[in-house]
Amino acid sequence: MVDTTKNTQIYATWGRKTAKPVNPKVAGKMISKAKRPLMVVGSEILKDDKLVEKTVAIAKKGVPVAATGHSITALVEKDIGAKYINVHSLGHYLGDKNWSGLDGKGPYDTIIFIGHKKYYLNQVLAGIKNFTDLKTIAIERHYMQNATLSFGNLKPEVHLEALDEIIENL
Amino acid sequence: MSDIETGQFSIDDLENVQITIGKIVGAIEKKAQEEGVEIGPTPKPGISGLRDWDYKLLSRYQPVYTPVCDQCCYCTFGKCDLSGNKEGACGINMEAHQARETLLRVITGAAAHAGHGRHILHHLIDLYGHDKPIDVGPSNLLAPNTQAVTGIRPETLGDLEEVMDYVEEQLTQLLATIHAGQEGAAIDFESKILHGGMLDHVGMEVSDLAQVSCLGMPKSDPEAPLVEIGMGCIDSSKPVLVVIGHNVAGVTNIMDYIHEHDLEDKMELAGLCCTAIDMTRYQTDQGQLPRAKVIGTLAKELKMIRSGVPDVIVVDEQCVRADVLDEAKKLSIPVITTNEKIMYGLPNRSEDKPEDIIEDLSTFKEPGALILDFDVLGEVAPELTLKMSKIRDEIGIKALPTDEELQELSEKCVQCGACELDCPDNLPIMEAMRAGVDNDFSKFEYLHDKCIACGRCDQACPKDIPVLNMIEKASQKLIREEKGFMRSGRGQISDPEIREEGVNLVLGTTPGIIAMVGCSNYPDGTKDLYSVADEMLKRNYIVVMSGCSAMDLGMYKNEDGETLYEKYPSKFLAGNLINVGSCVSNSHITGTAIKVAAIFAQRNVSGNYEEIADYITNRIGAVGVAWGAYSQKAASIASGCNRLGIPVVVGPHGSKYRRALIGKPYKEEDWKVYDARNGSEMPIPASPEFLLTTAESIEELLPMLAKNCIRPSDNSMGRMIKLTHYMELSQKYLGHMPEDWYKFVRTETDLPLAKREELLKMLEKDHGWEIDWKRKKILSGPTMKADVSAQPTNVKRLCKGEC
Ligand code: SF4
Ligand code: SF4
Ligand code: SF4
């Protein structure tokens, strides 16, 4: 079991509410429990085939995928129904109760993030944190202080291990 | 109304009394009347003057707030926690506070340009007088932004003073609204942001019109010369004088001195940031060769200083690192500040004799000097450079670590990760250190292009490892090869050029203008700019560059060893690559759009901002890209584009501007306009989908650009061309057919010929459209009609029978 809750050093931005550090097991359980989860996958996954592999494995457990940036290039043929959307637009639409989602089935309740640039996702999450009631879980290599729950800052190999644990717990 | 004119006159009976008439109430209207120009409804609009227009834009493009900080610490009631959109002690909520924060950035940027404009205008009026004519090339519409906003049609430098008065007064009013206890509604802060952005383009325009008119800069010249660019083009065996900043006023005196004293071959004069661009524009309008070289952007400042190559550094204003003096001092490089905006605590030597200043700086009595007298500056800077070069050679300056030290420093690293966490791009520094232990420095080289030379890693390292110096040392070979060409700034697009190309832009047969502007805070290195520009140029878009982007584009070469400036022609025509000039030349990009409305479509421009903006919004497929936007100026430039309905995409770092303007394509009611022929409502495509947003990578950016050039006015040929690029770029960079492509189809002739059948089948199968297969015609399905004579407008009063 890896401990993904240790290094939660934040770096420049500040607020009273920061992400609760989470371990993979708990994160996995929460994703399983979600009624309408959405996994938002960024282009950083393309930097490591193993990340793509693990992302696809999570999706195959029944988590719908929004592919941001150009992550879709690695997901389009994986039979997981991934749909491209810009992450900034997605952040905007998620706050709209009238948005019917990428699949037309209505609003989401739990948003999972993987494969994003730290500084960029933290901004998108700042919008979601301050203006919506959504639960957000960052299973990233870096601590995302504006998520509801986040892994701490991890070495790449520990991150991969943690993702395996999530998959086991889904 | 009085018949007295502005100017000075004396009254005979009153001896020694001179009366100066500055402004006359109603003067704009009177002058316009005399010239037969119609003034629109909003000359010199105040803060609320264009509020209705702003509200229209903001109802389609909603502000998306992404706070950098959840607290407000503006006043001593606070600090207040605004998280969850809570209200602070003064009653302001998070949304309004974020809009206020954005407004502060925008007017800071606008003030930087306007301050620059006022400074250079004042300086040039001192030299050339109020009556010096504005001369910017073969145009009648000399100042499109100024005229659309203020109604003033400036003809001389003196006329520009009144324009600056207006801009400054409005900026003060806007700044006042940031005080605690002023505006409380986010939406009205938003309208103020757009107002600030609009003012910015006027301030920029004044700066560039003044300098182009007086300093012999290219005047709408498509053949503006090519200029050497890159750290590698500096001959460090000669004395090197480096200038940093944006305001070329004092630098021209240095250039004149070098020229007049035949020092051009004896020393190197090079610039960083936009001063560099403007130095290369100086006195080149008669075909003369540029008299300076360009090193690059803000991202090269620290690298250049730390290389130890400059013998003297001169700074003026804007985008100059705050630590230039400290960094330079370590390497015995004297620094001269020349502008009140940056003085670094240095003694004011403006009144002193050049030889005394040179003596004090060359004996290190003082690390630098403030010189506000440009004649003194003109002599001191080059003479000091010649002297310092010898002195520094004799001392033997050691700037970067040796190869041996590189390895030792790598060994010192304890792999704590502090540098990577602090690095704005989280670059893989630890990996480079690990490889460095085994004398493999290739991973440092990999970092070179991606590193923006901010120096934060150095500050973070608990072992005091000079990470940036290591990157620079390991990349010496790459740096030596950093030599390219940039086309010098050509100034505005002339009226005849607009006449030639306007129709293609409005009908869409030239698929769009991609304006690549802004600074060097790229998410993944400078080469991305080259890739984006090349792809869009190949596809016949007009690519317009300015400022730091214009420089970085010139750093890369294709397989044939050519930069894009050499590869593509530089007229205002499809498939051409243009550099308008420095940061203040960004006003020519919006100016171009205004000119299309005014010249091609014959819309009245004076004081008629709303109608012009409405025309541009619905007809001109232009998208701004500020891929490395970092500055407040970039925020104000983007906001000025936005008020004209021109969308802007910033790189991922741009999310830290805290607010975007993004529309909801799924909300059909938001995508309707009036047909001005009869006032009826007509649906339009959801493009542009945003006014300001971010993209994650250039692969995402490229299809976004093509899609967001689509406009309601496209004819079938135009729509077909734009749609083809959108689909092709999505397939090439995202590996899929975009989901929404069919929403832009109005008729079968909008579909690319080669793929028409295949696409018709998809429309039938996937979207249930009815197709007449015999005639290959769409029978039903599209929500929009293709009607080139429709007159799309967002403004009801512009419809027939409304006024
Ligand atoms: S301006 Fe308002 S929100 Fe900000 S610190 Fe003062 S009281 Fe608090
Ligand atoms: S100087 Fe370069 S490597 Fe260091 S923190 Fe800045 S961008 Fe990162
Ligand atoms: S901060 Fe210094 S010691 Fe720590 S990983 Fe970076 S270079 Fe090594």
Coordinates of N, CA and C and ligand atoms in Angstrom, one line a residue, chain B residues 409-410 412-421 429-431 433 457-467 470, ligand 3:
Chain B
L409 N 28.5 20.1 -9.4 CA 27.2 20.6 -9.0 C 26.1 19.6 -9.0
S410 N 26.1 18.8 -10.1 CA 25.1 17.7 -10.2 C 25.2 16.8 -9.0
K412 N 26.1 17.5 -6.1 CA 25.6 18.2 -4.8 C 24.1 18.0 -4.6
C413 N 23.4 17.7 -5.7 CA 21.9 17.7 -5.7 C 21.5 16.5 -4.8
V414 N 20.6 16.8 -3.9 CA 20.1 15.7 -3.0 C 18.7 15.2 -3.4
Q415 N 18.3 15.6 -4.6 CA 17.0 15.1 -5.2 C 15.8 15.4 -4.3
C416 N 15.8 16.6 -3.7 CA 14.7 16.9 -2.8 C 13.4 17.3 -3.6
G417 N 13.6 17.8 -4.8 CA 12.4 18.1 -5.6 C 11.9 19.6 -5.4
A418 N 12.6 20.3 -4.6 CA 12.1 21.7 -4.3 C 12.1 22.5 -5.6
C419 N 13.1 22.4 -6.4 CA 13.2 23.2 -7.6 C 12.1 22.9 -8.6
E420 N 11.8 21.6 -8.7 CA 10.8 21.2 -9.7 C 9.4 21.7 -9.2
L421 N 9.2 21.7 -7.9 CA 7.9 22.2 -7.4 C 7.7 23.7 -7.6
I429 N 14.0 18.8 -13.5 CA 15.4 19.2 -13.2 C 16.1 18.1 -12.5
M430 N 15.4 17.3 -11.7 CA 16.1 16.2 -10.9 C 16.7 15.2 -11.8
E431 N 16.0 14.9 -12.9 CA 16.4 13.9 -13.9 C 17.7 14.4 -14.5
M433 N 19.9 16.5 -13.2 CA 21.0 16.4 -12.2 C 21.5 15.0 -12.1
C457 N 14.1 28.2 -9.6 CA 14.8 27.0 -9.1 C 16.0 27.4 -8.2
D458 N 16.8 28.4 -8.6 CA 17.9 28.8 -7.9 C 17.5 29.2 -6.5
Q459 N 16.4 30.0 -6.4 CA 15.9 30.5 -5.1 C 15.5 29.3 -4.2
A460 N 14.9 28.3 -4.9 CA 14.3 27.2 -4.1 C 15.4 26.2 -3.5
C461 N 16.5 26.1 -4.2 CA 17.4 25.0 -3.9 C 18.1 25.1 -2.5
P462 N 17.9 24.2 -1.6 CA 18.5 24.3 -0.3 C 20.0 24.1 -0.4
K463 N 20.5 23.6 -1.5 CA 22.0 23.4 -1.6 C 22.6 24.5 -2.4
D464 N 21.9 25.6 -2.7 CA 22.4 26.7 -3.4 C 23.0 26.3 -4.8
I465 N 22.4 25.4 -5.4 CA 22.9 25.0 -6.8 C 22.3 26.0 -7.8
P466 N 23.2 26.6 -8.6 CA 22.7 27.5 -9.6 C 22.2 26.8 -10.8
V467 N 20.9 26.3 -10.7 CA 20.3 25.5 -11.7 C 20.3 26.1 -13.1
M470 N 23.5 26.2 -14.8 CA 23.9 24.9 -15.3 C 23.2 24.6 -16.6
Ligands
SF4_3 S1 16.3 21.9 -5.2 FE1 18.5 21.6 -5.5 S2 19.0 19.8 -4.3 FE2 16.7 19.8 -4.5 S3 16.4 18.6 -6.4 FE3 16.6 20.7 -7.1 S4 18.7 21.0 -7.6 FE4 18.6 19.1 -6.3

